[in-house]
Coordinates of C-alpha atoms and ligand atoms in Angstrom, one line a residue:
M1 CA -2.7 36.6 -118.3
R2 CA -5.0 39.7 -118.3
V3 CA -4.4 42.3 -120.9
R4 CA -6.0 45.6 -121.9
A5 CA -7.2 45.6 -125.4
A6 CA -9.5 47.6 -127.8
V7 CA -12.3 45.4 -128.8
L8 CA -14.6 45.8 -131.8
E9 CA -17.9 44.6 -130.1
Q10 CA -20.3 45.7 -132.8
F11 CA -19.8 47.1 -136.3
A12 CA -20.1 50.9 -136.6
Q13 CA -19.7 51.4 -132.8
P14 CA -16.6 52.8 -131.1
L15 CA -14.0 50.3 -129.9
A16 CA -14.3 49.4 -126.3
V17 CA -11.0 49.2 -124.3
Q18 CA -11.3 46.5 -121.6
Q19 CA -9.5 43.6 -119.9
L20 CA -9.3 40.3 -121.7
D21 CA -7.7 37.0 -121.0
L22 CA -4.7 36.0 -123.2
A23 CA -3.5 32.4 -123.0
E24 CA 0.1 31.2 -123.3
P25 CA 1.6 30.8 -126.7
R26 CA 1.3 27.2 -128.1
A27 CA 3.7 25.4 -130.5
G28 CA 5.0 27.8 -133.2
E29 CA 3.5 30.8 -131.4
V30 CA 5.1 33.8 -129.6
L31 CA 3.9 36.2 -126.9
V32 CA 4.7 39.7 -127.9
R33 CA 4.5 42.8 -125.6
V34 CA 3.2 45.4 -128.0
A35 CA 5.1 48.7 -127.5
A36 CA 3.6 50.8 -130.4
C37 CA 0.9 50.4 -133.0
G38 CA -0.2 52.5 -135.9
V39 CA -3.9 53.1 -136.6
C40 CA -4.6 52.1 -140.2
H41 CA -7.5 52.4 -142.7
T42 CA -8.0 48.7 -142.6
D43 CA -8.8 48.8 -138.9
M44 CA -11.4 51.5 -139.5
Y45 CA -12.8 49.8 -142.6
T46 CA -13.4 46.6 -140.6
A47 CA -14.8 48.6 -137.6
S48 CA -17.3 50.3 -139.9
G49 CA -18.9 47.0 -140.9
V50 CA -18.5 47.7 -144.6
D51 CA -15.9 44.9 -145.1
P52 CA -17.9 41.8 -145.9
S53 CA -15.3 39.5 -144.5
G54 CA -15.2 41.4 -141.1
Y55 CA -16.1 39.7 -137.8
A56 CA -16.8 40.6 -134.2
P57 CA -16.0 40.5 -131.4
T58 CA -12.3 40.9 -132.2
V59 CA -9.3 42.9 -131.1
L60 CA -8.3 45.2 -134.0
G61 CA -4.8 46.5 -134.8
H62 CA -2.2 45.2 -137.2
E63 CA 0.6 47.9 -137.3
G64 CA 2.5 46.7 -134.3
A65 CA 6.0 46.7 -133.0
G66 CA 7.1 45.2 -129.7
V67 CA 9.3 42.7 -127.8
V68 CA 9.2 38.9 -127.7
E69 CA 8.3 37.9 -124.1
V70 CA 7.7 34.1 -124.4
V71 CA 8.3 31.7 -127.2
G72 CA 6.2 28.5 -127.7
E73 CA 7.4 25.0 -128.4
G74 CA 9.5 24.7 -131.5
V75 CA 10.1 28.4 -132.1
R76 CA 13.6 28.7 -133.4
S77 CA 13.8 32.0 -135.3
L78 CA 13.0 34.2 -132.4
A79 CA 14.2 34.5 -128.8
V80 CA 13.0 36.4 -125.7
G81 CA 14.0 40.1 -125.9
D82 CA 14.0 40.2 -129.7
H83 CA 12.4 43.4 -131.2
V84 CA 9.7 42.5 -133.8
V85 CA 7.4 44.1 -136.3
T86 CA 4.0 42.3 -136.7
L87 CA 3.1 40.9 -140.2
F88 CA -0.5 40.5 -141.4
S89 CA 1.3 39.1 -144.4
P90 CA 3.3 36.2 -143.0
Q91 CA 6.3 34.4 -144.5
C92 CA 6.6 30.7 -143.7
R93 CA 9.6 30.2 -146.1
E94 CA 8.3 26.8 -147.0
C95 CA 5.1 27.0 -149.1
E96 CA 5.1 27.1 -152.9
H97 CA 4.6 30.9 -152.9
C98 CA 7.3 31.5 -150.3
R99 CA 9.8 29.5 -152.3
S100 CA 9.0 31.6 -155.4
P101 CA 10.6 35.0 -155.9
K102 CA 7.5 36.0 -157.8
T103 CA 5.1 36.6 -154.9
N104 CA 5.0 37.5 -151.2
I105 CA 1.6 35.9 -150.6
C106 CA 2.3 33.1 -148.2
L107 CA -0.2 30.2 -148.3
A108 CA 0.6 28.7 -144.9
I109 CA -2.1 30.1 -142.6
R110 CA -4.4 32.0 -144.9
D111 CA -7.6 30.2 -144.2
Q112 CA -7.5 30.4 -140.4
Q113 CA -6.1 33.9 -140.4
G114 CA -9.0 35.0 -142.6
K115 CA -11.4 33.7 -140.0
G116 CA -9.7 35.5 -137.1
L117 CA -8.1 32.3 -135.7
L118 CA -4.6 31.2 -135.0
P119 CA -3.2 28.5 -137.3
D120 CA -4.5 25.7 -135.1
G121 CA -8.0 27.0 -135.5
T122 CA -8.4 28.4 -132.0
T123 CA -8.0 31.7 -130.3
R124 CA -5.7 32.7 -127.3
L125 CA -7.9 35.7 -126.6
S126 CA -11.1 35.3 -124.6
R127 CA -13.5 37.0 -122.2
D128 CA -15.2 35.0 -119.5
G129 CA -14.5 31.9 -121.5
E130 CA -15.9 33.3 -124.7
P131 CA -13.4 33.3 -127.5
I132 CA -12.4 36.7 -129.0
R133 CA -11.0 36.6 -132.5
H134 CA -7.5 37.7 -133.7
F135 CA -7.9 40.4 -136.3
M136 CA -5.6 39.8 -139.3
G137 CA -3.6 37.3 -137.2
T138 CA -2.2 40.3 -135.3
S139 CA -4.6 42.0 -132.8
T140 CA -2.1 44.6 -131.8
F141 CA -4.5 47.1 -130.2
A142 CA -3.6 45.3 -127.0
E143 CA -0.8 45.4 -124.5
Y144 CA 0.2 41.9 -125.4
T145 CA -0.7 39.6 -128.3
V146 CA 0.0 36.0 -129.3
M147 CA 1.1 35.5 -132.9
P148 CA 2.5 32.8 -135.1
E149 CA 6.3 32.9 -135.4
I150 CA 6.0 33.1 -139.2
A151 CA 4.2 36.4 -138.8
L152 CA 6.9 38.3 -136.9
A153 CA 9.9 40.1 -138.5
K154 CA 12.9 40.5 -136.2
V155 CA 14.2 44.0 -136.6
S156 CA 17.1 46.0 -135.2
P157 CA 16.7 46.9 -131.6
E158 CA 18.0 50.4 -132.5
A159 CA 14.7 51.3 -134.3
P160 CA 12.3 53.1 -132.0
F161 CA 9.0 51.2 -131.7
D162 CA 6.9 54.2 -132.7
R163 CA 8.8 54.4 -136.1
A164 CA 9.3 50.6 -136.5
C165 CA 5.6 49.9 -136.3
L166 CA 4.9 51.9 -139.4
F167 CA 6.8 49.2 -141.4
A168 CA 4.1 46.7 -140.4
C169 CA 1.7 48.0 -143.1
G170 CA 1.3 51.3 -144.9
L171 CA 4.9 52.4 -145.2
S172 CA 6.3 49.0 -146.4
T173 CA 3.3 48.7 -148.8
G174 CA 4.3 51.9 -150.5
L175 CA 8.1 51.4 -150.4
G176 CA 7.7 47.8 -151.5
A177 CA 5.4 48.6 -154.4
A178 CA 8.2 50.6 -156.0
M179 CA 11.1 48.5 -154.8
Y180 CA 9.8 44.9 -155.0
S181 CA 6.6 44.8 -157.0
A182 CA 7.4 47.2 -159.8
K183 CA 11.2 47.1 -159.4
V184 CA 11.5 50.7 -160.6
E185 CA 14.7 51.1 -162.7
S186 CA 17.0 54.0 -162.1
G187 CA 16.6 57.0 -164.3
S188 CA 12.9 56.3 -164.9
T189 CA 9.8 58.5 -164.7
C190 CA 7.2 57.6 -162.1
V191 CA 3.8 58.9 -161.2
V192 CA 2.2 58.2 -157.8
F193 CA -1.5 58.8 -157.3
G194 CA -2.3 59.4 -153.7
A195 CA -0.1 61.0 -151.0
G196 CA -1.3 59.1 -147.9
M197 CA 0.9 56.7 -146.1
V198 CA 1.0 54.2 -149.0
G199 CA 1.5 56.8 -151.8
L200 CA 4.2 58.7 -149.8
G201 CA 5.9 55.4 -149.2
A202 CA 5.8 54.7 -152.9
V203 CA 7.3 58.1 -153.6
A204 CA 10.2 57.3 -151.2
G205 CA 10.6 53.8 -152.8
C206 CA 10.9 55.4 -156.3
R207 CA 13.5 57.8 -154.9
L208 CA 15.5 54.9 -153.4
Q209 CA 15.4 53.1 -156.7
G210 CA 17.0 56.1 -158.4
A211 CA 14.0 57.4 -160.4
E212 CA 14.8 60.6 -162.2
R213 CA 11.3 62.1 -162.1
I214 CA 8.6 61.4 -159.5
V215 CA 5.3 63.1 -160.0
C216 CA 2.8 62.8 -157.1
V217 CA -0.9 63.5 -157.6
D218 CA -3.3 64.2 -154.8
L219 CA -6.3 66.4 -153.9
S220 CA -4.6 68.0 -150.9
E221 CA -1.9 70.7 -151.3
E222 CA -0.7 69.9 -147.8
R223 CA -0.2 66.2 -148.7
L224 CA 1.6 67.2 -151.9
Q225 CA 4.0 69.2 -149.9
R226 CA 4.7 66.1 -147.8
A227 CA 5.3 64.2 -151.1
R228 CA 8.1 66.7 -152.0
G229 CA 9.6 65.9 -148.6
Q230 CA 9.8 62.2 -149.6
G231 CA 11.4 63.0 -153.0
A232 CA 8.7 64.0 -155.4
T233 CA 10.2 66.2 -158.1
D234 CA 6.7 67.3 -159.4
V235 CA 3.3 67.5 -157.8
M236 CA -0.1 67.9 -159.3
L237 CA -3.6 68.4 -158.0
G238 CA -5.7 65.4 -159.2
G239 CA -8.8 65.8 -161.4
P240 CA -10.4 64.8 -164.7
D241 CA -7.5 66.2 -166.7
T242 CA -4.7 64.4 -164.9
V243 CA -4.0 61.8 -167.5
E244 CA -3.7 64.5 -170.2
A245 CA -1.4 66.5 -168.1
I246 CA 0.9 63.6 -167.3
V247 CA 1.0 62.4 -170.9
E248 CA 1.8 66.0 -172.0
S249 CA 4.6 66.4 -169.5
T250 CA 6.2 63.1 -170.5
G251 CA 6.8 64.0 -174.2
G252 CA 3.4 62.6 -175.2
F253 CA 4.0 59.0 -174.0
G254 CA 3.2 58.6 -170.3
A255 CA 5.3 57.4 -167.4
D256 CA 7.5 54.3 -167.1
Y257 CA 5.9 53.4 -163.8
T258 CA 2.6 54.5 -162.3
F259 CA 1.3 53.7 -158.8
E260 CA -2.3 53.9 -157.5
A261 CA -2.6 54.5 -153.7
T262 CA -6.1 56.0 -153.3
G263 CA -8.5 53.0 -153.4
S264 CA -10.6 54.8 -156.1
V265 CA -11.3 52.8 -159.2
S266 CA -11.4 55.9 -161.3
V267 CA -7.9 56.8 -160.2
M268 CA -6.8 53.3 -160.9
R269 CA -8.0 53.8 -164.5
Q270 CA -6.0 57.1 -164.6
A271 CA -2.9 55.2 -163.4
V272 CA -3.3 52.7 -166.3
E273 CA -3.9 55.4 -168.9
S274 CA -1.0 57.5 -167.8
A275 CA 1.5 54.6 -168.1
R276 CA 3.8 54.7 -171.1
M277 CA 2.9 53.2 -174.4
G278 CA 5.3 50.3 -175.1
W279 CA 6.3 49.3 -171.5
G280 CA 4.6 51.4 -168.9
L281 CA 3.7 49.4 -165.8
A282 CA 0.7 50.5 -163.6
T283 CA 0.8 49.0 -160.1
M284 CA -2.4 49.1 -158.0
C285 CA -2.0 49.3 -154.2
G286 CA -5.4 50.7 -153.2
V287 CA -8.2 48.5 -151.9
A288 CA -11.4 49.3 -153.9
G289 CA -14.9 49.1 -152.5
K290 CA -16.9 45.9 -152.5
G291 CA -18.2 45.1 -156.0
E292 CA -16.3 47.9 -157.8
T293 CA -14.5 47.0 -161.0
L294 CA -11.6 48.6 -162.9
D295 CA -12.4 49.8 -166.4
I296 CA -9.6 49.4 -168.9
V297 CA -9.9 50.1 -172.7
P298 CA -8.0 47.0 -174.1
R299 CA -6.1 49.2 -176.6
Y300 CA -4.1 50.4 -173.7
L301 CA -2.8 46.9 -173.1
I302 CA -2.3 45.9 -176.7
T303 CA 0.0 48.9 -177.1
G304 CA 2.3 47.6 -174.3
R305 CA 1.0 48.9 -171.0
R306 CA 0.9 46.4 -168.2
V307 CA -1.2 46.3 -165.1
A308 CA -0.3 44.7 -161.8
G309 CA -1.4 44.7 -158.2
S310 CA 0.7 44.7 -155.1
S311 CA -0.2 43.3 -151.7
F312 CA 1.9 44.6 -148.8
G313 CA 4.2 46.0 -151.5
G314 CA 5.4 42.5 -152.5
V315 CA 7.5 42.6 -149.3
K316 CA 8.5 39.1 -148.0
G317 CA 8.0 40.2 -144.5
R318 CA 10.5 38.3 -142.4
D319 CA 13.3 38.8 -144.9
Q320 CA 12.7 42.3 -146.1
V321 CA 11.0 44.3 -143.3
P322 CA 14.3 44.1 -141.3
Q323 CA 16.1 45.4 -144.4
L324 CA 13.7 48.3 -144.8
V325 CA 14.0 49.2 -141.1
Q326 CA 17.8 49.2 -141.6
R327 CA 17.5 51.6 -144.5
Y328 CA 15.6 53.9 -142.2
L329 CA 18.3 53.6 -139.5
D330 CA 20.9 54.3 -142.2
G331 CA 19.1 57.6 -142.9
D332 CA 17.6 56.6 -146.3
I333 CA 14.0 56.9 -145.3
D334 CA 12.4 59.8 -143.4
V335 CA 10.0 57.9 -141.2
D336 CA 9.5 60.8 -138.7
A337 CA 7.5 62.7 -141.3
F338 CA 4.8 60.1 -141.2
L339 CA 4.2 60.0 -137.4
S340 CA 1.7 62.8 -136.8
H341 CA 0.0 62.0 -133.5
R342 CA 1.0 59.9 -130.5
I343 CA -2.1 58.6 -128.6
T344 CA -2.8 56.1 -125.8
L345 CA -4.8 52.9 -126.2
D346 CA -7.8 54.6 -124.5
E347 CA -7.7 57.2 -127.3
V348 CA -7.9 54.6 -130.1
N349 CA -11.2 56.0 -131.4
K350 CA -9.6 59.4 -131.6
G351 CA -7.1 57.8 -133.9
F352 CA -10.0 56.9 -136.2
E353 CA -11.4 60.4 -136.0
L354 CA -8.0 62.0 -136.9
M355 CA -7.8 59.6 -139.9
E356 CA -11.3 60.5 -141.1
A357 CA -10.4 64.2 -140.9
Q358 CA -7.1 63.5 -142.8
D359 CA -5.4 65.2 -139.9
G360 CA -1.7 64.1 -140.4
I361 CA -0.6 60.8 -141.9
R362 CA -0.5 58.3 -139.0
S363 CA -1.5 58.2 -135.4
V364 CA 0.5 55.8 -133.3
I365 CA -0.7 54.2 -130.1
E366 CA 2.1 54.1 -127.5
F367 CA 1.7 51.6 -124.7
G368 CA 2.9 52.4 -121.2
G369 CA 6.1 50.9 -119.9
S370 CA 7.8 50.7 -123.3
Ligands
LIG401 N1 -2.2 46.7 -151.1 C1 -2.0 46.6 -149.7 O1 -1.4 45.7 -149.2 C2 -2.5 47.8 -148.9 C3 -2.0 48.0 -147.6 C4 -2.4 49.2 -146.9 C5 -3.3 50.0 -147.5 N2 -3.8 49.8 -148.8 C6 -4.7 50.7 -149.5 O2 -4.0 51.7 -150.1 C7 -4.8 52.8 -150.2 C8 -4.1 54.1 -149.7 O3 -3.9 53.9 -148.3 P1 -3.5 55.2 -147.4 O4 -3.3 54.7 -146.0 O5 -2.3 55.8 -148.0 O6 -4.8 56.1 -147.6 P2 -5.0 57.7 -147.4 O7 -6.5 57.9 -147.4 O8 -4.2 58.2 -146.3 O9 -4.5 58.3 -148.7 C9 -5.2 58.3 -149.9 C10 -4.9 59.6 -150.7 O10 -5.5 59.6 -151.9 C11 -5.9 60.9 -152.3 N3 -6.9 60.9 -153.3 C12 -8.2 60.6 -153.2 N4 -8.8 60.7 -154.4 C13 -7.9 61.1 -155.3 C14 -7.9 61.5 -156.6 N5 -9.0 61.4 -157.4 N6 -6.7 61.8 -157.2 C15 -5.6 61.9 -156.5 N7 -5.5 61.6 -155.2 C16 -6.6 61.2 -154.6 C17 -6.4 61.4 -150.9 O11 -6.3 62.9 -150.9 C18 -5.4 60.9 -149.9 O12 -4.3 61.7 -149.7 C19 -6.1 52.5 -149.5 O13 -7.1 52.0 -150.5 C20 -5.7 51.4 -148.6 O14 -6.8 50.5 -148.3 C21 -3.4 48.7 -149.5
LIG402 ZN1 -2.9 48.6 -142.6
LIG403 ZN1 4.6 30.6 -147.1

């Protein structure tokens, strides 16, 4: 079939919306009609050419939600008409990692996905016979996409697509960091660095876990106001004295849980140093620049602080994304507050501009006919 899609032709150039060919799903694959898709930093990062593992030409996009149109041979867990959220972090339920409760990092299709290929090592996307790669195994800046069954979470059909799509990346990453990676205990004190999509999600996750105090740190007053809306009890403008201020406001000890959601290694260090002596857990969500390292004075660790990282919030996508979407439908998560702009596929580059200007939290592409 012919589909309209936003193609990264060359790094550091605007995406080009055009017609591509999309082949039928093969065994274990599913054709999804994409109804909505968020524009995320990772798309922009790859488009910029700074990401050393990036490739082109490819169809970007990974924050998608849509409807199953066709299922390939052997697909059992999904049927035509199901509403789905796309998962750049799949869950095969069979590999050693999927069988362990300790991680959400599935091993099943990692190598091929990293190369922009579907699990059988080929692409369904092409242009005049030339293969076009599948970015993050999702390629949701397109009217339709073919994805592995194991990379689709079946969600409630009651969730509007423009809200459901936010669970495909940033929102689940933040919520999950608090709920599944750190497993915040009720009554605890938490500090979240960064009030973008991920940090605000982490604030909401801490609230859902019953944290007593949630301090959010950012450089933007406007974003700190948004953090209050998600449940932050205290807000703070970030700076060189942040650690001191946090330690002071927590009786001289630091917080039970800290979360870093900025991508800055100096903020990561602050997150470690403002975790509580004895048991404080610092969880890193941000993606640092190539070659950057995190400096930690070992004394912080010897005296009981722990440091961990969280990919996609530790969320086992097929099992837990539907649960998070249900909590939104139950009224526990204010997703509307994250949806700042609705744009069309043709305006995808405007989505990047809005993000660069920190205008709102998320722009969502809505596809016609949904
Ligand atoms: N681990 C994962 O699976 C995963 C998934 C998605 C995104 N990410 C990463 O998470 C990070 C956050 O993503 P986002 O979409 O929320 O980004 P964002 O740019 O919208 O938000 C980052 C926030 O950090 C704030 N900030 C910057 N410097 C700061 C400082 N010194 N002190 C306090 N706040 C500061 C900014 O003002 C901004 O509000 C990025 O690095 C992104 O790549 C990770
Ligand atoms: Zn993303
Ligand atoms: Zn697996």
